[in-house]
Amino acid sequence: LAKTTQPISMDSYEGQEVNITCSHNNIATNDYITWYQQFPSQGPRFIIQGYKTKVTNEVASLFIPADRKSSTLSLPRVSLSDTAVYYCLVGDGTNAGKSTFGDGTTLTVKP
Amino acid sequence: DSGVTQTPKHLITATGQRVTLRCSPRSGDLSVYWYQQSLDQGLQFLIQYYNGEERAKGNILERFSAQQFPDLHSELNLSSLELGDSALYFCASSSSSDTQYFGPGTRLTVL
């Protein structure tokens, strides 16, 4: 079971780039890294997924170093609406359901 | 809209009662996950089904049970309800990529 560690909270200002790092020291060879965003009283929403190096989509970028023991979610030019909890999840893609959500990082974006 | 539906949206009941929460996964997804999220808490994985079979079990109480039907919808049964069972219950579904798509949740209030 891959355990993840993230900062409990982060503050930022509108227009800044935000980087949230997740540690997953015992990631397995077949594990993917997936990030989710959750607003209060809503279900988590998929943001981005990667296996190694860098992945970019219209919302965020995900940086994964060669040893894959950590990953960094990068949100460019955040706005107030990006205030949410961000979860890093590590799983092996075999539907084993053994990856677990940690406590997440509460990002607060200020005007 | 994730494509995952959950009913009911809200449920208010009394201690000792039994309730059933329903989830319809995205079209084509074979895996269904159930999570519990208490106020200001993280997501607690309860159980996962894959194509009708139980695949993984998390922190699910013995008073709780679930099943996945041939049409792939799932139900979570909560019995002998206690005040502490009040929470948001999320269902998620996934295909082989392990990315989970969450429903809007059912808010259970036990009085």
mmCIF file with all atom_site columns, C-alpha atoms in Angstrom:
data_model
loop_
_atom_site.group_PDB
_atom_site.id
_atom_site.type_symbol
_atom_site.label_atom_id
_atom_site.label_alt_id
_atom_site.label_comp_id
_atom_site.label_asym_id
_atom_site.label_entity_id
_atom_site.label_seq_id
_atom_site.pdbx_PDB_ins_code
_atom_site.Cartn_x
_atom_site.Cartn_y
_atom_site.Cartn_z
_atom_site.occupancy
_atom_site.B_iso_or_equiv
_atom_site.pdbx_formal_charge
_atom_site.auth_seq_id
_atom_site.auth_comp_id
_atom_site.auth_asym_id
_atom_site.auth_atom_id
_atom_site.pdbx_PDB_model_num
ATOM 1   C CA . LEU A 1 1   ? 0.000   0.000  0.000   1.00 0.00 ? 1   LEU A CA 1
ATOM 2   C CA . ALA A 1 2   ? 1.628   3.213  -1.164  1.00 0.00 ? 2   ALA A CA 1
ATOM 3   C CA . LYS A 1 3   ? 1.392   5.870  1.560   1.00 0.00 ? 3   LYS A CA 1
ATOM 4   C CA . THR A 1 4   ? 1.529   9.498  0.526   1.00 0.00 ? 4   THR A CA 1
ATOM 5   C CA . THR A 1 5   ? 2.589   12.598 2.451   1.00 0.00 ? 5   THR A CA 1
ATOM 6   C CA . GLN A 1 6   ? 1.540   16.113 1.514   1.00 0.00 ? 6   GLN A CA 1
ATOM 7   C CA . PRO A 1 7   ? 1.649   19.482 3.264   1.00 0.00 ? 7   PRO A CA 1
ATOM 8   C CA . ILE A 1 8   ? -1.516  20.064 5.256   1.00 0.00 ? 8   ILE A CA 1
ATOM 9   C CA . SER A 1 9   ? -2.086  23.558 3.892   1.00 0.00 ? 9   SER A CA 1
ATOM 10  C CA . MET A 1 10  ? -0.719  26.194 1.539   1.00 0.00 ? 10  MET A CA 1
ATOM 11  C CA . ASP A 1 11  ? -1.578  29.819 0.867   1.00 0.00 ? 11  ASP A CA 1
ATOM 12  C CA . SER A 1 12  ? -1.148  31.674 -2.384  1.00 0.00 ? 12  SER A CA 1
ATOM 13  C CA . TYR A 1 13  ? -2.333  34.788 -4.194  1.00 0.00 ? 13  TYR A CA 1
ATOM 14  C CA . GLU A 1 14  ? -4.247  35.152 -7.406  1.00 0.00 ? 14  GLU A CA 1
ATOM 15  C CA . GLY A 1 15  ? -2.095  34.946 -10.499 1.00 0.00 ? 15  GLY A CA 1
ATOM 16  C CA . GLN A 1 16  ? 0.745   33.034 -8.842  1.00 0.00 ? 16  GLN A CA 1
ATOM 17  C CA . GLU A 1 17  ? 1.965   29.586 -9.755  1.00 0.00 ? 17  GLU A CA 1
ATOM 18  C CA . VAL A 1 18  ? 1.401   27.003 -7.034  1.00 0.00 ? 18  VAL A CA 1
ATOM 19  C CA . ASN A 1 19  ? 3.421   23.824 -6.606  1.00 0.00 ? 19  ASN A CA 1
ATOM 20  C CA . ILE A 1 20  ? 2.195   21.083 -4.279  1.00 0.00 ? 20  ILE A CA 1
ATOM 21  C CA . THR A 1 21  ? 4.577   18.224 -3.604  1.00 0.00 ? 21  THR A CA 1
ATOM 22  C CA . CYS A 1 22  ? 3.593   14.719 -2.586  1.00 0.00 ? 22  CYS A CA 1
ATOM 23  C CA . SER A 1 23  ? 6.008   12.147 -1.182  1.00 0.00 ? 23  SER A CA 1
ATOM 24  C CA . HIS A 1 24  ? 5.455   8.472  -1.961  1.00 0.00 ? 24  HIS A CA 1
ATOM 25  C CA . ASN A 1 25  ? 8.666   6.716  -0.990  1.00 0.00 ? 25  ASN A CA 1
ATOM 26  C CA . ASN A 1 26  ? 7.369   3.166  -1.375  1.00 0.00 ? 26  ASN A CA 1
ATOM 27  C CA . ILE A 1 27  ? 5.750   3.595  -4.766  1.00 0.00 ? 27  ILE A CA 1
ATOM 28  C CA . ALA A 1 28  ? 5.626   0.334  -6.682  1.00 0.00 ? 28  ALA A CA 1
ATOM 29  C CA . THR A 1 29  ? 6.788   -0.229 -10.226 1.00 0.00 ? 29  THR A CA 1
ATOM 30  C CA . ASN A 1 30  ? 3.270   -0.430 -11.633 1.00 0.00 ? 30  ASN A CA 1
ATOM 31  C CA . ASP A 1 31  ? 1.841   2.503  -9.661  1.00 0.00 ? 31  ASP A CA 1
ATOM 32  C CA . TYR A 1 32  ? 0.478   5.613  -11.327 1.00 0.00 ? 32  TYR A CA 1
ATOM 33  C CA . ILE A 1 33  ? 0.261   8.991  -9.582  1.00 0.00 ? 33  ILE A CA 1
ATOM 34  C CA . THR A 1 34  ? -3.079  10.740 -9.729  1.00 0.00 ? 34  THR A CA 1
ATOM 35  C CA . TRP A 1 35  ? -4.138  14.106 -8.351  1.00 0.00 ? 35  TRP A CA 1
ATOM 36  C CA . TYR A 1 36  ? -7.658  15.100 -7.402  1.00 0.00 ? 36  TYR A CA 1
ATOM 37  C CA . GLN A 1 37  ? -9.295  18.376 -6.427  1.00 0.00 ? 37  GLN A CA 1
ATOM 38  C CA . GLN A 1 38  ? -12.166 18.582 -3.963  1.00 0.00 ? 38  GLN A CA 1
ATOM 39  C CA . PHE A 1 39  ? -14.434 21.498 -3.157  1.00 0.00 ? 39  PHE A CA 1
ATOM 40  C CA . PRO A 1 40  ? -16.524 21.469 0.049   1.00 0.00 ? 40  PRO A CA 1
ATOM 41  C CA . SER A 1 41  ? -19.452 19.040 -0.062  1.00 0.00 ? 41  SER A CA 1
ATOM 42  C CA . GLN A 1 42  ? -18.523 17.842 -3.567  1.00 0.00 ? 42  GLN A CA 1
ATOM 43  C CA . GLY A 1 43  ? -16.896 14.677 -4.790  1.00 0.00 ? 43  GLY A CA 1
ATOM 44  C CA . PRO A 1 44  ? -13.213 14.801 -5.709  1.00 0.00 ? 44  PRO A CA 1
ATOM 45  C CA . ARG A 1 45  ? -12.508 15.644 -9.325  1.00 0.00 ? 45  ARG A CA 1
ATOM 46  C CA . PHE A 1 46  ? -9.694  14.155 -11.401 1.00 0.00 ? 46  PHE A CA 1
ATOM 47  C CA . ILE A 1 47  ? -7.013  16.708 -12.325 1.00 0.00 ? 47  ILE A CA 1
ATOM 48  C CA . ILE A 1 48  ? -4.071  14.842 -13.801 1.00 0.00 ? 48  ILE A CA 1
ATOM 49  C CA . GLN A 1 49  ? -2.330  11.483 -13.855 1.00 0.00 ? 49  GLN A CA 1
ATOM 50  C CA . GLY A 1 50  ? 1.204   10.463 -14.679 1.00 0.00 ? 50  GLY A CA 1
ATOM 51  C CA . TYR A 1 51  ? 3.735   7.675  -14.451 1.00 0.00 ? 51  TYR A CA 1
ATOM 52  C CA . LYS A 1 52  ? 7.089   9.395  -14.987 1.00 0.00 ? 52  LYS A CA 1
ATOM 53  C CA . THR A 1 53  ? 8.702   12.634 -16.204 1.00 0.00 ? 53  THR A CA 1
ATOM 54  C CA . LYS A 1 54  ? 6.224   15.382 -16.992 1.00 0.00 ? 54  LYS A CA 1
ATOM 55  C CA . VAL A 1 55  ? 2.566   15.448 -17.921 1.00 0.00 ? 55  VAL A CA 1
ATOM 56  C CA . THR A 1 56  ? 0.629   18.571 -18.862 1.00 0.00 ? 56  THR A CA 1
ATOM 57  C CA . ASN A 1 57  ? -3.014  19.183 -19.575 1.00 0.00 ? 57  ASN A CA 1
ATOM 58  C CA . GLU A 1 58  ? -5.208  22.253 -19.841 1.00 0.00 ? 58  GLU A CA 1
ATOM 59  C CA . VAL A 1 59  ? -5.498  22.520 -16.062 1.00 0.00 ? 59  VAL A CA 1
ATOM 60  C CA . ALA A 1 60  ? -2.157  21.565 -14.529 1.00 0.00 ? 60  ALA A CA 1
ATOM 61  C CA . SER A 1 61  ? 1.263   19.997 -14.929 1.00 0.00 ? 61  SER A CA 1
ATOM 62  C CA . LEU A 1 62  ? 2.641   17.030 -13.063 1.00 0.00 ? 62  LEU A CA 1
ATOM 63  C CA . PHE A 1 63  ? 6.373   16.624 -12.538 1.00 0.00 ? 63  PHE A CA 1
ATOM 64  C CA . ILE A 1 64  ? 7.744   13.237 -11.537 1.00 0.00 ? 64  ILE A CA 1
ATOM 65  C CA . PRO A 1 65  ? 11.499  12.758 -10.947 1.00 0.00 ? 65  PRO A CA 1
ATOM 66  C CA . ALA A 1 66  ? 13.332  9.697  -12.172 1.00 0.00 ? 66  ALA A CA 1
ATOM 67  C CA . ASP A 1 67  ? 13.150  7.869  -8.823  1.00 0.00 ? 67  ASP A CA 1
ATOM 68  C CA . ARG A 1 68  ? 9.366   8.497  -8.675  1.00 0.00 ? 68  ARG A CA 1
ATOM 69  C CA . LYS A 1 69  ? 9.476   8.868  -4.894  1.00 0.00 ? 69  LYS A CA 1
ATOM 70  C CA . SER A 1 70  ? 7.733   12.209 -5.106  1.00 0.00 ? 70  SER A CA 1
ATOM 71  C CA . SER A 1 71  ? 5.635   14.225 -7.490  1.00 0.00 ? 71  SER A CA 1
ATOM 72  C CA . THR A 1 72  ? 4.733   17.877 -7.837  1.00 0.00 ? 72  THR A CA 1
ATOM 73  C CA . LEU A 1 73  ? 1.413   19.248 -9.002  1.00 0.00 ? 73  LEU A CA 1
ATOM 74  C CA . SER A 1 74  ? 1.831   22.652 -10.611 1.00 0.00 ? 74  SER A CA 1
ATOM 75  C CA . LEU A 1 75  ? -1.132  24.989 -10.997 1.00 0.00 ? 75  LEU A CA 1
ATOM 76  C CA . PRO A 1 76  ? -0.322  27.970 -13.210 1.00 0.00 ? 76  PRO A CA 1
ATOM 77  C CA . ARG A 1 77  ? -1.782  31.389 -12.399 1.00 0.00 ? 77  ARG A CA 1
ATOM 78  C CA . VAL A 1 78  ? -4.237  30.320 -9.706  1.00 0.00 ? 78  VAL A CA 1
ATOM 79  C CA . SER A 1 79  ? -7.508  32.122 -9.129  1.00 0.00 ? 79  SER A CA 1
ATOM 80  C CA . LEU A 1 80  ? -9.832  32.302 -6.136  1.00 0.00 ? 80  LEU A CA 1
ATOM 81  C CA . SER A 1 81  ? -11.811 29.396 -7.563  1.00 0.00 ? 81  SER A CA 1
ATOM 82  C CA . ASP A 1 82  ? -8.773  27.123 -7.175  1.00 0.00 ? 82  ASP A CA 1
ATOM 83  C CA . THR A 1 83  ? -9.222  27.231 -3.403  1.00 0.00 ? 83  THR A CA 1
ATOM 84  C CA . ALA A 1 84  ? -9.821  23.561 -2.596  1.00 0.00 ? 84  ALA A CA 1
ATOM 85  C CA . VAL A 1 85  ? -8.301  20.433 -1.126  1.00 0.00 ? 85  VAL A CA 1
ATOM 86  C CA . TYR A 1 86  ? -5.843  18.627 -3.383  1.00 0.00 ? 86  TYR A CA 1
ATOM 87  C CA . TYR A 1 87  ? -5.189  14.918 -2.974  1.00 0.00 ? 87  TYR A CA 1
ATOM 88  C CA . CYS A 1 88  ? -2.330  12.863 -4.291  1.00 0.00 ? 88  CYS A CA 1
ATOM 89  C CA . LEU A 1 89  ? -3.146  9.197  -4.861  1.00 0.00 ? 89  LEU A CA 1
ATOM 90  C CA . VAL A 1 90  ? -0.796  6.396  -5.825  1.00 0.00 ? 90  VAL A CA 1
ATOM 91  C CA . GLY A 1 91  ? -2.248  3.226  -7.307  1.00 0.00 ? 91  GLY A CA 1
ATOM 92  C CA . ASP A 1 92  ? -1.274  0.313  -9.471  1.00 0.00 ? 92  ASP A CA 1
ATOM 93  C CA . GLY A 1 93  ? -4.047  0.572  -12.015 1.00 0.00 ? 93  GLY A CA 1
ATOM 94  C CA . THR A 1 94  ? -5.191  -3.004 -11.474 1.00 0.00 ? 94  THR A CA 1
ATOM 95  C CA . ASN A 1 95  ? -8.345  -1.964 -9.694  1.00 0.00 ? 95  ASN A CA 1
ATOM 96  C CA . ALA A 1 96  ? -7.069  -3.431 -6.441  1.00 0.00 ? 96  ALA A CA 1
ATOM 97  C CA . GLY A 1 97  ? -8.537  -0.478 -4.570  1.00 0.00 ? 97  GLY A CA 1
ATOM 98  C CA . LYS A 1 98  ? -5.616  -0.479 -2.203  1.00 0.00 ? 98  LYS A CA 1
ATOM 99  C CA . SER A 1 99  ? -4.491  3.044  -2.799  1.00 0.00 ? 99  SER A CA 1
ATOM 100 C CA . THR A 1 100 ? -5.819  5.428  -0.214  1.00 0.00 ? 100 THR A CA 1
ATOM 101 C CA . PHE A 1 101 ? -6.434  9.116  -0.066  1.00 0.00 ? 101 PHE A CA 1
ATOM 102 C CA . GLY A 1 102 ? -4.311  10.914 2.488   1.00 0.00 ? 102 GLY A CA 1
ATOM 103 C CA . ASP A 1 103 ? -5.322  14.075 4.296   1.00 0.00 ? 103 ASP A CA 1
ATOM 104 C CA . GLY A 1 104 ? -4.772  16.222 1.228   1.00 0.00 ? 104 GLY A CA 1
ATOM 105 C CA . THR A 1 105 ? -3.457  19.771 0.947   1.00 0.00 ? 105 THR A CA 1
ATOM 106 C CA . THR A 1 106 ? -5.838  22.640 1.582   1.00 0.00 ? 106 THR A CA 1
ATOM 107 C CA . LEU A 1 107 ? -4.913  25.397 -0.850  1.00 0.00 ? 107 LEU A CA 1
ATOM 108 C CA . THR A 1 108 ? -6.226  28.856 -0.055  1.00 0.00 ? 108 THR A CA 1
ATOM 109 C CA . VAL A 1 109 ? -5.920  31.446 -2.789  1.00 0.00 ? 109 VAL A CA 1
ATOM 110 C CA . LYS A 1 110 ? -6.156  35.037 -1.612  1.00 0.00 ? 110 LYS A CA 1
ATOM 111 C CA . PRO A 1 111 ? -7.023  38.113 -3.684  1.00 0.00 ? 111 PRO A CA 1
ATOM 112 C CA . ASP B 2 1   ? -20.605 16.100 -14.540 1.00 0.00 ? 1   ASP B CA 1
ATOM 113 C CA . SER B 2 2   ? -18.572 12.951 -13.865 1.00 0.00 ? 2   SER B CA 1
ATOM 114 C CA . GLY B 2 3   ? -21.208 10.580 -15.220 1.00 0.00 ? 3   GLY B CA 1
ATOM 115 C CA . VAL B 2 4   ? -21.559 8.885  -11.835 1.00 0.00 ? 4   VAL B CA 1
ATOM 116 C CA . THR B 2 5   ? -24.948 9.278  -10.193 1.00 0.00 ? 5   THR B CA 1
ATOM 117 C CA . GLN B 2 6   ? -25.871 8.798  -6.563  1.00 0.00 ? 6   GLN B CA 1
ATOM 118 C CA . THR B 2 7   ? -29.246 8.745  -4.881  1.00 0.00 ? 7   THR B CA 1
ATOM 119 C CA . PRO B 2 8   ? -30.578 10.086 -2.676  1.00 0.00 ? 8   PRO B CA 1
ATOM 120 C CA . LYS B 2 9   ? -28.779 13.391 -2.397  1.00 0.00 ? 9   LYS B CA 1
ATOM 121 C CA . HIS B 2 10  ? -29.771 13.866 1.219   1.00 0.00 ? 10  HIS B CA 1
ATOM 122 C CA . LEU B 2 11  ? -30.977 11.394 3.810   1.00 0.00 ? 11  LEU B CA 1
ATOM 123 C CA . ILE B 2 12  ? -32.114 12.109 7.344   1.00 0.00 ? 12  ILE B CA 1
ATOM 124 C CA . THR B 2 13  ? -32.864 9.239  9.663   1.00 0.00 ? 13  THR B CA 1
ATOM 125 C CA . ALA B 2 14  ? -32.794 8.186  13.291  1.00 0.00 ? 14  ALA B CA 1
ATOM 126 C CA . THR B 2 15  ? -30.341 6.123  15.277  1.00 0.00 ? 15  THR B CA 1
ATOM 127 C CA . GLY B 2 16  ? -30.879 2.396  14.971  1.00 0.00 ? 16  GLY B CA 1
ATOM 128 C CA . GLN B 2 17  ? -32.365 2.643  11.504  1.00 0.00 ? 17  GLN B CA 1
ATOM 129 C CA . ARG B 2 18  ? -31.155 1.132  8.232   1.00 0.00 ? 18  ARG B CA 1
ATOM 130 C CA . VAL B 2 19  ? -30.630 2.970  4.953   1.00 0.00 ? 19  VAL B CA 1
ATOM 131 C CA . THR B 2 20  ? -29.548 2.100  1.422   1.00 0.00 ? 20  THR B CA 1
ATOM 132 C CA . LEU B 2 21  ? -27.459 4.364  -0.762  1.00 0.00 ? 21  LEU B CA 1
ATOM 133 C CA . ARG B 2 22  ? -27.410 3.804  -4.495  1.00 0.00 ? 22  ARG B CA 1
ATOM 134 C CA . CYS B 2 23  ? -24.726 4.446  -7.087  1.00 0.00 ? 23  CYS B CA 1
ATOM 135 C CA . SER B 2 24  ? -24.727 4.148  -10.879 1.00 0.00 ? 24  SER B CA 1
ATOM 136 C CA . PRO B 2 25  ? -21.226 4.128  -12.382 1.00 0.00 ? 25  PRO B CA 1
ATOM 137 C CA . ARG B 2 26  ? -20.107 5.747  -15.607 1.00 0.00 ? 26  ARG B CA 1
ATOM 138 C CA . SER B 2 27  ? -21.058 3.819  -18.686 1.00 0.00 ? 27  SER B CA 1
ATOM 139 C CA . GLY B 2 28  ? -18.544 1.047  -19.248 1.00 0.00 ? 28  GLY B CA 1
ATOM 140 C CA . ASP B 2 29  ? -16.824 1.303  -15.841 1.00 0.00 ? 29  ASP B CA 1
ATOM 141 C CA . LEU B 2 30  ? -16.630 -2.035 -14.073 1.00 0.00 ? 30  LEU B CA 1
ATOM 142 C CA . SER B 2 31  ? -15.208 -0.832 -10.755 1.00 0.00 ? 31  SER B CA 1
ATOM 143 C CA . VAL B 2 32  ? -17.201 0.897  -8.048  1.00 0.00 ? 32  VAL B CA 1
ATOM 144 C CA . TYR B 2 33  ? -15.691 2.339  -4.883  1.00 0.00 ? 33  TYR B CA 1
ATOM 145 C CA . TRP B 2 34  ? -17.424 3.615  -1.756  1.00 0.00 ? 34  TRP B CA 1
ATOM 146 C CA . TYR B 2 35  ? -15.970 6.266  0.530   1.00 0.00 ? 35  TYR B CA 1
ATOM 147 C CA . GLN B 2 36  ? -17.060 7.944  3.741   1.00 0.00 ? 36  GLN B CA 1
ATOM 148 C CA . GLN B 2 37  ? -16.147 11.536 4.521   1.00 0.00 ? 37  GLN B CA 1
ATOM 149 C CA . SER B 2 38  ? -17.060 12.937 7.909   1.00 0.00 ? 38  SER B CA 1
ATOM 150 C CA . LEU B 2 39  ? -17.104 16.675 8.571   1.00 0.00 ? 39  LEU B CA 1
ATOM 151 C CA . ASP B 2 40  ? -13.696 18.197 7.875   1.00 0.00 ? 40  ASP B CA 1
ATOM 152 C CA . GLN B 2 41  ? -12.165 14.746 7.514   1.00 0.00 ? 41  GLN B CA 1
ATOM 153 C CA . GLY B 2 42  ? -10.410 13.024 4.668   1.00 0.00 ? 42  GLY B CA 1
ATOM 154 C CA . LEU B 2 43  ? -11.868 10.343 2.466   1.00 0.00 ? 43  LEU B CA 1
ATOM 155 C CA . GLN B 2 44  ? -12.075 6.942  4.114   1.00 0.00 ? 44  GLN B CA 1
ATOM 156 C CA . PHE B 2 45  ? -12.105 4.070  1.660   1.00 0.00 ? 45  PHE B CA 1
ATOM 157 C CA . LEU B 2 46  ? -14.820 1.566  2.529   1.00 0.00 ? 46  LEU B CA 1
ATOM 158 C CA . ILE B 2 47  ? -15.025 -1.059 -0.185  1.00 0.00 ? 47  ILE B CA 1
ATOM 159 C CA . GLN B 2 48  ? -14.519 -1.724 -3.888  1.00 0.00 ? 48  GLN B CA 1
ATOM 160 C CA . TYR B 2 49  ? -16.376 -3.959 -6.300  1.00 0.00 ? 49  TYR B CA 1
ATOM 161 C CA . TYR B 2 50  ? -15.227 -5.023 -9.741  1.00 0.00 ? 50  TYR B CA 1
ATOM 162 C CA . ASN B 2 51  ? -17.738 -6.514 -12.145 1.00 0.00 ? 51  ASN B CA 1
ATOM 163 C CA . GLY B 2 52  ? -19.932 -7.786 -9.344  1.00 0.00 ? 52  GLY B CA 1
ATOM 164 C CA . GLU B 2 53  ? -17.191 -9.196 -7.141  1.00 0.00 ? 53  GLU B CA 1
ATOM 165 C CA . GLU B 2 54  ? -15.749 -7.655 -4.003  1.00 0.00 ? 54  GLU B CA 1
ATOM 166 C CA . ARG B 2 55  ? -12.196 -6.553 -4.888  1.00 0.00 ? 55  ARG B CA 1
ATOM 167 C CA . ALA B 2 56  ? -10.898 -4.711 -1.845  1.00 0.00 ? 56  ALA B CA 1
ATOM 168 C CA . LYS B 2 57  ? -12.049 -3.819 1.627   1.00 0.00 ? 57  LYS B CA 1
ATOM 169 C CA . GLY B 2 58  ? -11.054 -0.792 3.650   1.00 0.00 ? 58  GLY B CA 1
ATOM 170 C CA . ASN B 2 59  ? -12.315 0.582  6.923   1.00 0.00 ? 59  ASN B CA 1
ATOM 171 C CA . ILE B 2 60  ? -15.840 -0.700 6.544   1.00 0.00 ? 60  ILE B CA 1
ATOM 172 C CA . LEU B 2 61  ? -17.786 -1.473 9.693   1.00 0.00 ? 61  LEU B CA 1
ATOM 173 C CA . GLU B 2 62  ? -19.566 -4.798 10.089  1.00 0.00 ? 62  GLU B CA 1
ATOM 174 C CA . ARG B 2 63  ? -22.847 -2.865 10.240  1.00 0.00 ? 63  ARG B CA 1
ATOM 175 C CA . PHE B 2 64  ? -22.198 -1.737 6.673   1.00 0.00 ? 64  PHE B CA 1
ATOM 176 C CA . SER B 2 65  ? -22.422 -3.893 3.595   1.00 0.00 ? 65  SER B CA 1
ATOM 177 C CA . ALA B 2 66  ? -22.413 -3.357 -0.134  1.00 0.00 ? 66  ALA B CA 1
ATOM 178 C CA . GLN B 2 67  ? -23.052 -5.168 -3.366  1.00 0.00 ? 67  GLN B CA 1
ATOM 179 C CA . GLN B 2 68  ? -22.744 -4.619 -7.085  1.00 0.00 ? 68  GLN B CA 1
ATOM 180 C CA . PHE B 2 69  ? -25.517 -5.870 -9.315  1.00 0.00 ? 69  PHE B CA 1
ATOM 181 C CA . PRO B 2 70  ? -25.311 -7.394 -12.829 1.00 0.00 ? 70  PRO B CA 1
ATOM 182 C CA . ASP B 2 71  ? -26.142 -4.013 -14.371 1.00 0.00 ? 71  ASP B CA 1
ATOM 183 C CA . LEU B 2 72  ? -23.104 -2.690 -12.441 1.00 0.00 ? 72  LEU B CA 1
ATOM 184 C CA . HIS B 2 73  ? -24.959 -0.321 -10.170 1.00 0.00 ? 73  HIS B CA 1
ATOM 185 C CA . SER B 2 74  ? -24.045 -0.632 -6.517  1.00 0.00 ? 74  SER B CA 1
ATOM 186 C CA . GLU B 2 75  ? -25.760 -0.219 -3.206  1.00 0.00 ? 75  GLU B CA 1
ATOM 187 C CA . LEU B 2 76  ? -24.281 0.537  0.201   1.00 0.00 ? 76  LEU B CA 1
ATOM 188 C CA . ASN B 2 77  ? -26.370 -0.633 3.118   1.00 0.00 ? 77  ASN B CA 1
ATOM 189 C CA . LEU B 2 78  ? -25.893 0.987  6.508   1.00 0.00 ? 78  LEU B CA 1
ATOM 190 C CA . SER B 2 79  ? -27.660 -0.573 9.481   1.00 0.00 ? 79  SER B CA 1
ATOM 191 C CA . SER B 2 80  ? -28.024 0.066  13.217  1.00 0.00 ? 80  SER B CA 1
ATOM 192 C CA . LEU B 2 81  ? -27.113 3.640  12.477  1.00 0.00 ? 81  LEU B CA 1
ATOM 193 C CA . GLU B 2 82  ? -25.279 5.708  15.063  1.00 0.00 ? 82  GLU B CA 1
ATOM 194 C CA . LEU B 2 83  ? -24.793 9.458  15.346  1.00 0.00 ? 83  LEU B CA 1
ATOM 195 C CA . GLY B 2 84  ? -21.197 9.012  14.231  1.00 0.00 ? 84  GLY B CA 1
ATOM 196 C CA . ASP B 2 85  ? -22.303 7.587  10.909  1.00 0.00 ? 85  ASP B CA 1
ATOM 197 C CA . SER B 2 86  ? -23.440 11.039 9.822   1.00 0.00 ? 86  SER B CA 1
ATOM 198 C CA . ALA B 2 87  ? -21.223 11.885 6.872   1.00 0.00 ? 87  ALA B CA 1
ATOM 199 C CA . LEU B 2 88  ? -20.967 12.344 3.148   1.00 0.00 ? 88  LEU B CA 1
ATOM 200 C CA . TYR B 2 89  ? -20.850 9.044  1.309   1.00 0.00 ? 89  TYR B CA 1
ATOM 201 C CA . PHE B 2 90  ? -19.226 9.091  -2.095  1.00 0.00 ? 90  PHE B CA 1
ATOM 202 C CA . CYS B 2 91  ? -19.270 6.534  -4.805  1.00 0.00 ? 91  CYS B CA 1
ATOM 203 C CA . ALA B 2 92  ? -16.636 6.479  -7.532  1.00 0.00 ? 92  ALA B CA 1
ATOM 204 C CA . SER B 2 93  ? -16.177 4.380  -10.621 1.00 0.00 ? 93  SER B CA 1
ATOM 205 C CA . SER B 2 94  ? -13.212 3.573  -12.777 1.00 0.00 ? 94  SER B CA 1
ATOM 206 C CA . SER B 2 95  ? -12.125 1.653  -15.818 1.00 0.00 ? 95  SER B CA 1
ATOM 207 C CA . SER B 2 96  ? -8.720  0.063  -16.269 1.00 0.00 ? 96  SER B CA 1
ATOM 208 C CA . SER B 2 97  ? -6.811  3.343  -15.927 1.00 0.00 ? 97  SER B CA 1
ATOM 209 C CA . ASP B 2 98  ? -7.490  3.423  -12.171 1.00 0.00 ? 98  ASP B CA 1
ATOM 210 C CA . THR B 2 99  ? -8.608  7.046  -12.428 1.00 0.00 ? 99  THR B CA 1
ATOM 211 C CA . GLN B 2 100 ? -11.643 7.352  -10.220 1.00 0.00 ? 100 GLN B CA 1
ATOM 212 C CA . TYR B 2 101 ? -14.648 9.456  -11.185 1.00 0.00 ? 101 TYR B CA 1
ATOM 213 C CA . PHE B 2 102 ? -16.708 10.520 -8.207  1.00 0.00 ? 102 PHE B CA 1
ATOM 214 C CA . GLY B 2 103 ? -20.401 11.061 -7.851  1.00 0.00 ? 103 GLY B CA 1
ATOM 215 C CA . PRO B 2 104 ? -21.952 14.055 -6.091  1.00 0.00 ? 104 PRO B CA 1
ATOM 216 C CA . GLY B 2 105 ? -22.344 12.138 -2.841  1.00 0.00 ? 105 GLY B CA 1
ATOM 217 C CA . THR B 2 106 ? -25.147 11.347 -0.417  1.00 0.00 ? 106 THR B CA 1
ATOM 218 C CA . ARG B 2 107 ? -25.284 13.402 2.754   1.00 0.00 ? 107 ARG B CA 1
ATOM 219 C CA . LEU B 2 108 ? -26.487 11.203 5.602   1.00 0.00 ? 108 LEU B CA 1
ATOM 220 C CA . THR B 2 109 ? -27.678 12.784 8.817   1.00 0.00 ? 109 THR B CA 1
ATOM 221 C CA . VAL B 2 110 ? -28.437 10.523 11.755  1.00 0.00 ? 110 VAL B CA 1
ATOM 222 C CA . LEU B 2 111 ? -30.474 12.179 14.518  1.00 0.00 ? 111 LEU B CA 1
#
